[in-house]
Amino acid sequence: MSYDHVLLPSGVAATPAEVDAYLTSQQGMPATAEIAAIAAELGARDAELPEEDSFLSVTPLEGTPTGAMLPVPSPYDAIGFVRDLLFQLATPRNYAIYDPQLTWLIDPAGHIPVTVTHGGAGEFPYLTETLATMWMRELLDPNPYLIVERAPEIYIQTYRESADEYTLEYRDGGADRHFTTVVTGSDTVAGLIWDWAREDRTRLDRLPWEPLRL
């Protein structure tokens, strides 16, 4: 059984239904030059490894008639490795990554390069306003937290305490610059985290922050 990621051009879809329609439209089409290059690179990287360490469930990927999209099936124990590799190859080419298992479309349009740690899904190399909103609404137990880091000891993070209540913290260097507050509403928290990522403190500075004592 494989875990699938799918590459597709940024901006061609905004919802899972639109993604499905786009992927259907590309089936049987000759692979574009960009997709052929990505498929070849994935195949080459996989071929360098011993067979037991293969990160592709299906080979070869190159030559498959999938138009401007590319399904990339992998073993479950290689999910994190494959996703990181796809970001390395796809983002500079302005390609999005779709996760059909989670119905997550991770599109780099308008992204800010920060390190995002999602409590349920691992690390991601950028944030967008759309992703912030989606992830806040879907934070679930047992690890309902999200961290967005700009540099070591410079980050904002949140933990979902209940259906509508979030603890929000930010740290701006040393321990004396670590503050906390409580915010209501997933979309409000998402907006505040996005403000922080783009270095707009207008709404953040209106909150009743308290020093965090560890």
mmCIF file with all atom_site columns, C-alpha atoms in Angstrom:
data_model
loop_
_atom_site.group_PDB
_atom_site.id
_atom_site.type_symbol
_atom_site.label_atom_id
_atom_site.label_alt_id
_atom_site.label_comp_id
_atom_site.label_asym_id
_atom_site.label_entity_id
_atom_site.label_seq_id
_atom_site.pdbx_PDB_ins_code
_atom_site.Cartn_x
_atom_site.Cartn_y
_atom_site.Cartn_z
_atom_site.occupancy
_atom_site.B_iso_or_equiv
_atom_site.pdbx_formal_charge
_atom_site.auth_seq_id
_atom_site.auth_comp_id
_atom_site.auth_asym_id
_atom_site.auth_atom_id
_atom_site.pdbx_PDB_model_num
ATOM 1   C CA . MET A 1 1   ? 0.000   0.000  0.000   1.00 0.00 ? 1   MET A CA 1
ATOM 2   C CA . SER A 1 2   ? 1.402   3.396  -1.022  1.00 0.00 ? 2   SER A CA 1
ATOM 3   C CA . TYR A 1 3   ? 1.063   6.973  0.118   1.00 0.00 ? 3   TYR A CA 1
ATOM 4   C CA . ASP A 1 4   ? 0.546   9.384  -2.769  1.00 0.00 ? 4   ASP A CA 1
ATOM 5   C CA . HIS A 1 5   ? 1.676   12.919 -3.434  1.00 0.00 ? 5   HIS A CA 1
ATOM 6   C CA . VAL A 1 6   ? 0.807   14.672 -6.679  1.00 0.00 ? 6   VAL A CA 1
ATOM 7   C CA . LEU A 1 7   ? 2.631   17.586 -8.296  1.00 0.00 ? 7   LEU A CA 1
ATOM 8   C CA . LEU A 1 8   ? 0.679   20.124 -10.343 1.00 0.00 ? 8   LEU A CA 1
ATOM 9   C CA . PRO A 1 9   ? 1.310   23.697 -11.498 1.00 0.00 ? 9   PRO A CA 1
ATOM 10  C CA . SER A 1 10  ? 0.683   26.459 -8.988  1.00 0.00 ? 10  SER A CA 1
ATOM 11  C CA . GLY A 1 11  ? -2.634  28.223 -9.474  1.00 0.00 ? 11  GLY A CA 1
ATOM 12  C CA . VAL A 1 12  ? -4.458  25.662 -11.628 1.00 0.00 ? 12  VAL A CA 1
ATOM 13  C CA . ALA A 1 13  ? -6.746  24.594 -8.756  1.00 0.00 ? 13  ALA A CA 1
ATOM 14  C CA . ALA A 1 14  ? -7.883  25.921 -5.393  1.00 0.00 ? 14  ALA A CA 1
ATOM 15  C CA . THR A 1 15  ? -10.094 23.150 -3.976  1.00 0.00 ? 15  THR A CA 1
ATOM 16  C CA . PRO A 1 16  ? -9.864  19.343 -3.851  1.00 0.00 ? 16  PRO A CA 1
ATOM 17  C CA . ALA A 1 17  ? -12.674 19.127 -6.438  1.00 0.00 ? 17  ALA A CA 1
ATOM 18  C CA . GLU A 1 18  ? -10.766 21.437 -8.783  1.00 0.00 ? 18  GLU A CA 1
ATOM 19  C CA . VAL A 1 19  ? -7.601  19.399 -8.217  1.00 0.00 ? 19  VAL A CA 1
ATOM 20  C CA . ASP A 1 20  ? -9.415  16.176 -9.132  1.00 0.00 ? 20  ASP A CA 1
ATOM 21  C CA . ALA A 1 21  ? -10.821 17.772 -12.272 1.00 0.00 ? 21  ALA A CA 1
ATOM 22  C CA . TYR A 1 22  ? -7.397  19.048 -13.301 1.00 0.00 ? 22  TYR A CA 1
ATOM 23  C CA . LEU A 1 23  ? -5.686  15.710 -12.701 1.00 0.00 ? 23  LEU A CA 1
ATOM 24  C CA . THR A 1 24  ? -8.350  13.957 -14.773 1.00 0.00 ? 24  THR A CA 1
ATOM 25  C CA . SER A 1 25  ? -7.798  16.433 -17.613 1.00 0.00 ? 25  SER A CA 1
ATOM 26  C CA . GLN A 1 26  ? -4.063  15.636 -17.710 1.00 0.00 ? 26  GLN A CA 1
ATOM 27  C CA . GLN A 1 27  ? -4.284  11.842 -17.798 1.00 0.00 ? 27  GLN A CA 1
ATOM 28  C CA . GLY A 1 28  ? -2.967  10.434 -21.069 1.00 0.00 ? 28  GLY A CA 1
ATOM 29  C CA . MET A 1 29  ? -1.322  13.716 -22.082 1.00 0.00 ? 29  MET A CA 1
ATOM 30  C CA . PRO A 1 30  ? 2.398   13.750 -22.942 1.00 0.00 ? 30  PRO A CA 1
ATOM 31  C CA . ALA A 1 31  ? 4.471   14.793 -19.945 1.00 0.00 ? 31  ALA A CA 1
ATOM 32  C CA . THR A 1 32  ? 5.569   18.424 -20.014 1.00 0.00 ? 32  THR A CA 1
ATOM 33  C CA . ALA A 1 33  ? 9.277   19.251 -19.982 1.00 0.00 ? 33  ALA A CA 1
ATOM 34  C CA . GLU A 1 34  ? 9.091   20.288 -16.321 1.00 0.00 ? 34  GLU A CA 1
ATOM 35  C CA . ILE A 1 35  ? 7.336   17.102 -15.254 1.00 0.00 ? 35  ILE A CA 1
ATOM 36  C CA . ALA A 1 36  ? 9.720   14.970 -17.293 1.00 0.00 ? 36  ALA A CA 1
ATOM 37  C CA . ALA A 1 37  ? 12.677  16.661 -15.597 1.00 0.00 ? 37  ALA A CA 1
ATOM 38  C CA . ILE A 1 38  ? 11.235  16.165 -12.109 1.00 0.00 ? 38  ILE A CA 1
ATOM 39  C CA . ALA A 1 39  ? 10.359  12.520 -12.839 1.00 0.00 ? 39  ALA A CA 1
ATOM 40  C CA . ALA A 1 40  ? 13.868  11.868 -14.138 1.00 0.00 ? 40  ALA A CA 1
ATOM 41  C CA . GLU A 1 41  ? 15.440  13.467 -11.064 1.00 0.00 ? 41  GLU A CA 1
ATOM 42  C CA . LEU A 1 42  ? 13.267  11.414 -8.719  1.00 0.00 ? 42  LEU A CA 1
ATOM 43  C CA . GLY A 1 43  ? 14.133  8.258  -10.604 1.00 0.00 ? 43  GLY A CA 1
ATOM 44  C CA . ALA A 1 44  ? 17.839  9.027  -10.512 1.00 0.00 ? 44  ALA A CA 1
ATOM 45  C CA . ARG A 1 45  ? 17.787  9.754  -6.775  1.00 0.00 ? 45  ARG A CA 1
ATOM 46  C CA . ASP A 1 46  ? 15.895  6.547  -6.096  1.00 0.00 ? 46  ASP A CA 1
ATOM 47  C CA . ALA A 1 47  ? 18.262  4.471  -8.262  1.00 0.00 ? 47  ALA A CA 1
ATOM 48  C CA . GLU A 1 48  ? 21.221  5.625  -6.166  1.00 0.00 ? 48  GLU A CA 1
ATOM 49  C CA . LEU A 1 49  ? 19.838  3.800  -3.120  1.00 0.00 ? 49  LEU A CA 1
ATOM 50  C CA . PRO A 1 50  ? 19.833  0.105  -2.232  1.00 0.00 ? 50  PRO A CA 1
ATOM 51  C CA . GLU A 1 51  ? 16.574  -1.573 -3.230  1.00 0.00 ? 51  GLU A CA 1
ATOM 52  C CA . GLU A 1 52  ? 15.459  -1.919 0.384   1.00 0.00 ? 52  GLU A CA 1
ATOM 53  C CA . ASP A 1 53  ? 15.763  1.867  0.836   1.00 0.00 ? 53  ASP A CA 1
ATOM 54  C CA . SER A 1 54  ? 13.769  2.802  -2.266  1.00 0.00 ? 54  SER A CA 1
ATOM 55  C CA . PHE A 1 55  ? 11.433  5.746  -1.698  1.00 0.00 ? 55  PHE A CA 1
ATOM 56  C CA . LEU A 1 56  ? 9.273   5.130  -4.791  1.00 0.00 ? 56  LEU A CA 1
ATOM 57  C CA . SER A 1 57  ? 6.572   2.478  -4.893  1.00 0.00 ? 57  SER A CA 1
ATOM 58  C CA . VAL A 1 58  ? 6.350   2.604  -8.690  1.00 0.00 ? 58  VAL A CA 1
ATOM 59  C CA . THR A 1 59  ? 9.210   2.960  -11.159 1.00 0.00 ? 59  THR A CA 1
ATOM 60  C CA . PRO A 1 60  ? 9.981   4.341  -13.587 1.00 0.00 ? 60  PRO A CA 1
ATOM 61  C CA . LEU A 1 61  ? 8.086   7.605  -13.198 1.00 0.00 ? 61  LEU A CA 1
ATOM 62  C CA . GLU A 1 62  ? 9.546   9.134  -16.346 1.00 0.00 ? 62  GLU A CA 1
ATOM 63  C CA . GLY A 1 63  ? 7.715   8.475  -19.580 1.00 0.00 ? 63  GLY A CA 1
ATOM 64  C CA . THR A 1 64  ? 4.296   8.266  -17.936 1.00 0.00 ? 64  THR A CA 1
ATOM 65  C CA . PRO A 1 65  ? 1.675   10.254 -19.920 1.00 0.00 ? 65  PRO A CA 1
ATOM 66  C CA . THR A 1 66  ? 0.428   12.542 -17.145 1.00 0.00 ? 66  THR A CA 1
ATOM 67  C CA . GLY A 1 67  ? 0.667   15.946 -18.789 1.00 0.00 ? 67  GLY A CA 1
ATOM 68  C CA . ALA A 1 68  ? 1.555   18.748 -16.367 1.00 0.00 ? 68  ALA A CA 1
ATOM 69  C CA . MET A 1 69  ? 0.986   16.681 -13.228 1.00 0.00 ? 69  MET A CA 1
ATOM 70  C CA . LEU A 1 70  ? 2.944   13.851 -11.640 1.00 0.00 ? 70  LEU A CA 1
ATOM 71  C CA . PRO A 1 71  ? 1.685   11.261 -9.112  1.00 0.00 ? 71  PRO A CA 1
ATOM 72  C CA . VAL A 1 72  ? 4.495   10.137 -6.790  1.00 0.00 ? 72  VAL A CA 1
ATOM 73  C CA . PRO A 1 73  ? 3.606   6.972  -4.796  1.00 0.00 ? 73  PRO A CA 1
ATOM 74  C CA . SER A 1 74  ? 5.872   6.018  -1.925  1.00 0.00 ? 74  SER A CA 1
ATOM 75  C CA . PRO A 1 75  ? 6.027   3.549  0.957   1.00 0.00 ? 75  PRO A CA 1
ATOM 76  C CA . TYR A 1 76  ? 4.536   4.845  4.198   1.00 0.00 ? 76  TYR A CA 1
ATOM 77  C CA . ASP A 1 77  ? 7.904   4.865  5.940   1.00 0.00 ? 77  ASP A CA 1
ATOM 78  C CA . ALA A 1 78  ? 9.259   7.254  3.288   1.00 0.00 ? 78  ALA A CA 1
ATOM 79  C CA . ILE A 1 79  ? 6.488   9.885  3.436   1.00 0.00 ? 79  ILE A CA 1
ATOM 80  C CA . GLY A 1 80  ? 8.538   12.578 5.159   1.00 0.00 ? 80  GLY A CA 1
ATOM 81  C CA . PHE A 1 81  ? 11.607  12.029 2.988   1.00 0.00 ? 81  PHE A CA 1
ATOM 82  C CA . VAL A 1 82  ? 9.583   12.122 -0.233  1.00 0.00 ? 82  VAL A CA 1
ATOM 83  C CA . ARG A 1 83  ? 7.645   15.223 0.749   1.00 0.00 ? 83  ARG A CA 1
ATOM 84  C CA . ASP A 1 84  ? 10.857  17.100 1.596   1.00 0.00 ? 84  ASP A CA 1
ATOM 85  C CA . LEU A 1 85  ? 12.393  16.054 -1.713  1.00 0.00 ? 85  LEU A CA 1
ATOM 86  C CA . LEU A 1 86  ? 9.294   17.122 -3.640  1.00 0.00 ? 86  LEU A CA 1
ATOM 87  C CA . PHE A 1 87  ? 9.407   20.563 -2.050  1.00 0.00 ? 87  PHE A CA 1
ATOM 88  C CA . GLN A 1 88  ? 13.061  20.877 -3.105  1.00 0.00 ? 88  GLN A CA 1
ATOM 89  C CA . LEU A 1 89  ? 12.218  20.004 -6.694  1.00 0.00 ? 89  LEU A CA 1
ATOM 90  C CA . ALA A 1 90  ? 8.752   21.526 -7.056  1.00 0.00 ? 90  ALA A CA 1
ATOM 91  C CA . THR A 1 91  ? 8.838   24.887 -5.295  1.00 0.00 ? 91  THR A CA 1
ATOM 92  C CA . PRO A 1 92  ? 11.594  26.482 -7.453  1.00 0.00 ? 92  PRO A CA 1
ATOM 93  C CA . ARG A 1 93  ? 9.602   25.399 -10.525 1.00 0.00 ? 93  ARG A CA 1
ATOM 94  C CA . ASN A 1 94  ? 6.390   26.957 -9.131  1.00 0.00 ? 94  ASN A CA 1
ATOM 95  C CA . TYR A 1 95  ? 4.657   23.611 -8.648  1.00 0.00 ? 95  TYR A CA 1
ATOM 96  C CA . ALA A 1 96  ? 2.188   22.785 -5.895  1.00 0.00 ? 96  ALA A CA 1
ATOM 97  C CA . ILE A 1 97  ? 1.981   19.522 -3.943  1.00 0.00 ? 97  ILE A CA 1
ATOM 98  C CA . TYR A 1 98  ? -1.372  17.823 -3.397  1.00 0.00 ? 98  TYR A CA 1
ATOM 99  C CA . ASP A 1 99  ? -1.884  15.223 -0.677  1.00 0.00 ? 99  ASP A CA 1
ATOM 100 C CA . PRO A 1 100 ? -5.026  13.261 -1.637  1.00 0.00 ? 100 PRO A CA 1
ATOM 101 C CA . GLN A 1 101 ? -5.070  11.363 1.670   1.00 0.00 ? 101 GLN A CA 1
ATOM 102 C CA . LEU A 1 102 ? -5.457  14.599 3.662   1.00 0.00 ? 102 LEU A CA 1
ATOM 103 C CA . THR A 1 103 ? -6.997  16.573 0.752   1.00 0.00 ? 103 THR A CA 1
ATOM 104 C CA . TRP A 1 104 ? -4.326  19.234 1.334   1.00 0.00 ? 104 TRP A CA 1
ATOM 105 C CA . LEU A 1 105 ? -3.267  21.452 -1.557  1.00 0.00 ? 105 LEU A CA 1
ATOM 106 C CA . ILE A 1 106 ? 0.068   23.047 -0.679  1.00 0.00 ? 106 ILE A CA 1
ATOM 107 C CA . ASP A 1 107 ? 0.511   25.780 -3.273  1.00 0.00 ? 107 ASP A CA 1
ATOM 108 C CA . PRO A 1 108 ? 3.539   28.114 -3.140  1.00 0.00 ? 108 PRO A CA 1
ATOM 109 C CA . ALA A 1 109 ? 1.666   31.129 -4.556  1.00 0.00 ? 109 ALA A CA 1
ATOM 110 C CA . GLY A 1 110 ? 2.320   34.073 -2.235  1.00 0.00 ? 110 GLY A CA 1
ATOM 111 C CA . HIS A 1 111 ? 4.379   31.973 0.143   1.00 0.00 ? 111 HIS A CA 1
ATOM 112 C CA . ILE A 1 112 ? 6.794   33.147 2.815   1.00 0.00 ? 112 ILE A CA 1
ATOM 113 C CA . PRO A 1 113 ? 9.837   30.899 3.405   1.00 0.00 ? 113 PRO A CA 1
ATOM 114 C CA . VAL A 1 114 ? 9.647   29.919 7.078   1.00 0.00 ? 114 VAL A CA 1
ATOM 115 C CA . THR A 1 115 ? 9.892   26.580 8.863   1.00 0.00 ? 115 THR A CA 1
ATOM 116 C CA . VAL A 1 116 ? 6.438   25.308 9.780   1.00 0.00 ? 116 VAL A CA 1
ATOM 117 C CA . THR A 1 117 ? 6.071   22.403 12.206  1.00 0.00 ? 117 THR A CA 1
ATOM 118 C CA . HIS A 1 118 ? 2.607   20.861 12.149  1.00 0.00 ? 118 HIS A CA 1
ATOM 119 C CA . GLY A 1 119 ? 1.949   18.634 15.161  1.00 0.00 ? 119 GLY A CA 1
ATOM 120 C CA . GLY A 1 120 ? 0.205   15.972 13.103  1.00 0.00 ? 120 GLY A CA 1
ATOM 121 C CA . ALA A 1 121 ? 2.083   16.106 9.817   1.00 0.00 ? 121 ALA A CA 1
ATOM 122 C CA . GLY A 1 122 ? 5.693   17.224 10.318  1.00 0.00 ? 122 GLY A CA 1
ATOM 123 C CA . GLU A 1 123 ? 7.671   20.065 8.743   1.00 0.00 ? 123 GLU A CA 1
ATOM 124 C CA . PHE A 1 124 ? 6.949   22.307 5.776   1.00 0.00 ? 124 PHE A CA 1
ATOM 125 C CA . PRO A 1 125 ? 9.269   24.908 4.190   1.00 0.00 ? 125 PRO A CA 1
ATOM 126 C CA . TYR A 1 126 ? 6.832   27.772 3.731   1.00 0.00 ? 126 TYR A CA 1
ATOM 127 C CA . LEU A 1 127 ? 3.560   29.322 4.835   1.00 0.00 ? 127 LEU A CA 1
ATOM 128 C CA . THR A 1 128 ? 0.735   30.968 2.904   1.00 0.00 ? 128 THR A CA 1
ATOM 129 C CA . GLU A 1 129 ? -2.401  32.642 4.188   1.00 0.00 ? 129 GLU A CA 1
ATOM 130 C CA . THR A 1 130 ? -4.479  29.779 2.783   1.00 0.00 ? 130 THR A CA 1
ATOM 131 C CA . LEU A 1 131 ? -2.358  27.155 4.524   1.00 0.00 ? 131 LEU A CA 1
ATOM 132 C CA . ALA A 1 132 ? -2.484  29.012 7.852   1.00 0.00 ? 132 ALA A CA 1
ATOM 133 C CA . THR A 1 133 ? -6.288  29.058 7.701   1.00 0.00 ? 133 THR A CA 1
ATOM 134 C CA . MET A 1 134 ? -6.580  25.412 6.641   1.00 0.00 ? 134 MET A CA 1
ATOM 135 C CA . TRP A 1 135 ? -4.172  24.125 9.262   1.00 0.00 ? 135 TRP A CA 1
ATOM 136 C CA . MET A 1 136 ? -5.730  26.098 12.118  1.00 0.00 ? 136 MET A CA 1
ATOM 137 C CA . ARG A 1 137 ? -9.177  24.718 11.329  1.00 0.00 ? 137 ARG A CA 1
ATOM 138 C CA . GLU A 1 138 ? -7.863  21.152 11.208  1.00 0.00 ? 138 GLU A CA 1
ATOM 139 C CA . LEU A 1 139 ? -5.556  20.956 14.250  1.00 0.00 ? 139 LEU A CA 1
ATOM 140 C CA . LEU A 1 140 ? -6.554  17.765 16.036  1.00 0.00 ? 140 LEU A CA 1
ATOM 141 C CA . ASP A 1 141 ? -5.531  15.700 19.054  1.00 0.00 ? 141 ASP A CA 1
ATOM 142 C CA . PRO A 1 142 ? -3.156  14.248 20.063  1.00 0.00 ? 142 PRO A CA 1
ATOM 143 C CA . ASN A 1 143 ? -0.802  16.990 18.793  1.00 0.00 ? 143 ASN A CA 1
ATOM 144 C CA . PRO A 1 144 ? -2.914  20.075 17.989  1.00 0.00 ? 144 PRO A CA 1
ATOM 145 C CA . TYR A 1 145 ? -0.085  22.578 17.649  1.00 0.00 ? 145 TYR A CA 1
ATOM 146 C CA . LEU A 1 146 ? 1.606   24.621 14.943  1.00 0.00 ? 146 LEU A CA 1
ATOM 147 C CA . ILE A 1 147 ? 4.994   26.382 15.100  1.00 0.00 ? 147 ILE A CA 1
ATOM 148 C CA . VAL A 1 148 ? 6.212   28.927 12.566  1.00 0.00 ? 148 VAL A CA 1
ATOM 149 C CA . GLU A 1 149 ? 9.918   29.725 12.891  1.00 0.00 ? 149 GLU A CA 1
ATOM 150 C CA . ARG A 1 150 ? 11.837  32.496 11.162  1.00 0.00 ? 150 ARG A CA 1
ATOM 151 C CA . ALA A 1 151 ? 15.176  31.825 12.884  1.00 0.00 ? 151 ALA A CA 1
ATOM 152 C CA . PRO A 1 152 ? 16.398  30.047 16.035  1.00 0.00 ? 152 PRO A CA 1
ATOM 153 C CA . GLU A 1 153 ? 14.471  31.424 19.041  1.00 0.00 ? 153 GLU A CA 1
ATOM 154 C CA . ILE A 1 154 ? 12.340  33.615 16.760  1.00 0.00 ? 154 ILE A CA 1
ATOM 155 C CA . TYR A 1 155 ? 8.973   31.975 16.290  1.00 0.00 ? 155 TYR A CA 1
ATOM 156 C CA . ILE A 1 156 ? 5.243   32.040 16.862  1.00 0.00 ? 156 ILE A CA 1
ATOM 157 C CA . GLN A 1 157 ? 3.315   28.966 17.971  1.00 0.00 ? 157 GLN A CA 1
ATOM 158 C CA . THR A 1 158 ? -0.160  27.915 18.982  1.00 0.00 ? 158 THR A CA 1
ATOM 159 C CA . TYR A 1 159 ? -1.824  25.030 20.786  1.00 0.00 ? 159 TYR A CA 1
ATOM 160 C CA . ARG A 1 160 ? -5.506  24.242 20.399  1.00 0.00 ? 160 ARG A CA 1
ATOM 161 C CA . GLU A 1 161 ? -6.901  23.959 23.924  1.00 0.00 ? 161 GLU A CA 1
ATOM 162 C CA . SER A 1 162 ? -10.528 23.352 22.941  1.00 0.00 ? 162 SER A CA 1
ATOM 163 C CA . ALA A 1 163 ? -12.822 23.607 19.929  1.00 0.00 ? 163 ALA A CA 1
ATOM 164 C CA . ASP A 1 164 ? -12.492 27.394 19.788  1.00 0.00 ? 164 ASP A CA 1
ATOM 165 C CA . GLU A 1 165 ? -9.727  28.379 22.228  1.00 0.00 ? 165 GLU A CA 1
ATOM 166 C CA . TYR A 1 166 ? -6.025  28.593 21.378  1.00 0.00 ? 166 TYR A CA 1
ATOM 167 C CA . THR A 1 167 ? -2.961  29.417 23.416  1.00 0.00 ? 167 THR A CA 1
ATOM 168 C CA . LEU A 1 168 ? -0.753  31.673 21.286  1.00 0.00 ? 168 LEU A CA 1
ATOM 169 C CA . GLU A 1 169 ? 2.909   32.384 22.021  1.00 0.00 ? 169 GLU A CA 1
ATOM 170 C CA . TYR A 1 170 ? 5.721   34.222 20.340  1.00 0.00 ? 170 TYR A CA 1
ATOM 171 C CA . ARG A 1 171 ? 9.413   34.409 21.120  1.00 0.00 ? 171 ARG A CA 1
ATOM 172 C CA . ASP A 1 172 ? 11.660  37.157 19.805  1.00 0.00 ? 172 ASP A CA 1
ATOM 173 C CA . GLY A 1 173 ? 15.110  36.001 20.926  1.00 0.00 ? 173 GLY A CA 1
ATOM 174 C CA . GLY A 1 174 ? 15.970  35.414 24.586  1.00 0.00 ? 174 GLY A CA 1
ATOM 175 C CA . ALA A 1 175 ? 13.768  33.948 27.279  1.00 0.00 ? 175 ALA A CA 1
ATOM 176 C CA . ASP A 1 176 ? 12.808  37.463 28.414  1.00 0.00 ? 176 ASP A CA 1
ATOM 177 C CA . ARG A 1 177 ? 11.207  38.005 24.994  1.00 0.00 ? 177 ARG A CA 1
ATOM 178 C CA . HIS A 1 178 ? 8.785   35.065 25.220  1.00 0.00 ? 178 HIS A CA 1
ATOM 179 C CA . PHE A 1 179 ? 5.105   36.001 25.580  1.00 0.00 ? 179 PHE A CA 1
ATOM 180 C CA . THR A 1 180 ? 1.763   34.210 25.704  1.00 0.00 ? 180 THR A CA 1
ATOM 181 C CA . THR A 1 181 ? -1.944  34.945 25.405  1.00 0.00 ? 181 THR A CA 1
ATOM 182 C CA . VAL A 1 182 ? -5.231  33.157 24.681  1.00 0.00 ? 182 VAL A CA 1
ATOM 183 C CA . VAL A 1 183 ? -7.147  33.740 21.447  1.00 0.00 ? 183 VAL A CA 1
ATOM 184 C CA . THR A 1 184 ? -10.615 32.593 20.391  1.00 0.00 ? 184 THR A CA 1
ATOM 185 C CA . GLY A 1 185 ? -11.394 31.381 16.877  1.00 0.00 ? 185 GLY A CA 1
ATOM 186 C CA . SER A 1 186 ? -9.317  29.376 14.412  1.00 0.00 ? 186 SER A CA 1
ATOM 187 C CA . ASP A 1 187 ? -9.486  31.981 11.646  1.00 0.00 ? 187 ASP A CA 1
ATOM 188 C CA . THR A 1 188 ? -8.436  34.723 14.063  1.00 0.00 ? 188 THR A CA 1
ATOM 189 C CA . VAL A 1 189 ? -5.394  32.702 15.141  1.00 0.00 ? 189 VAL A CA 1
ATOM 190 C CA . ALA A 1 190 ? -4.548  31.925 11.523  1.00 0.00 ? 190 ALA A CA 1
ATOM 191 C CA . GLY A 1 191 ? -4.689  35.618 10.659  1.00 0.00 ? 191 GLY A CA 1
ATOM 192 C CA . LEU A 1 192 ? -2.416  36.537 13.556  1.00 0.00 ? 192 LEU A CA 1
ATOM 193 C CA . ILE A 1 193 ? 0.134   33.875 12.607  1.00 0.00 ? 193 ILE A CA 1
ATOM 194 C CA . TRP A 1 194 ? 0.067   35.079 9.002   1.00 0.00 ? 194 TRP A CA 1
ATOM 195 C CA . ASP A 1 195 ? 0.547   38.675 10.201  1.00 0.00 ? 195 ASP A CA 1
ATOM 196 C CA . TRP A 1 196 ? 3.605   37.544 12.184  1.00 0.00 ? 196 TRP A CA 1
ATOM 197 C CA . ALA A 1 197 ? 5.042   35.675 9.194   1.00 0.00 ? 197 ALA A CA 1
ATOM 198 C CA . ARG A 1 198 ? 4.834   38.801 7.045   1.00 0.00 ? 198 ARG A CA 1
ATOM 199 C CA . GLU A 1 199 ? 6.098   40.962 9.913   1.00 0.00 ? 199 GLU A CA 1
ATOM 200 C CA . ASP A 1 200 ? 2.926   42.976 10.409  1.00 0.00 ? 200 ASP A CA 1
ATOM 201 C CA . ARG A 1 201 ? 2.457   43.483 14.151  1.00 0.00 ? 201 ARG A CA 1
ATOM 202 C CA . THR A 1 202 ? -0.605  45.762 13.985  1.00 0.00 ? 202 THR A CA 1
ATOM 203 C CA . ARG A 1 203 ? -3.106  43.222 15.315  1.00 0.00 ? 203 ARG A CA 1
ATOM 204 C CA . LEU A 1 204 ? -0.569  41.305 17.392  1.00 0.00 ? 204 LEU A CA 1
ATOM 205 C CA . ASP A 1 205 ? 0.327   44.388 19.417  1.00 0.00 ? 205 ASP A CA 1
ATOM 206 C CA . ARG A 1 206 ? -3.318  44.855 20.429  1.00 0.00 ? 206 ARG A CA 1
ATOM 207 C CA . LEU A 1 207 ? -3.411  41.528 22.264  1.00 0.00 ? 207 LEU A CA 1
ATOM 208 C CA . PRO A 1 208 ? -2.958  41.272 26.079  1.00 0.00 ? 208 PRO A CA 1
ATOM 209 C CA . TRP A 1 209 ? 0.427   39.508 26.069  1.00 0.00 ? 209 TRP A CA 1
ATOM 210 C CA . GLU A 1 210 ? 1.980   38.227 29.294  1.00 0.00 ? 210 GLU A CA 1
ATOM 211 C CA . PRO A 1 211 ? 5.598   37.101 29.803  1.00 0.00 ? 211 PRO A CA 1
ATOM 212 C CA . LEU A 1 212 ? 5.912   33.325 29.693  1.00 0.00 ? 212 LEU A CA 1
ATOM 213 C CA . ARG A 1 213 ? 7.714   31.935 32.724  1.00 0.00 ? 213 ARG A CA 1
ATOM 214 C CA . LEU A 1 214 ? 9.099   28.449 32.133  1.00 0.00 ? 214 LEU A CA 1
#
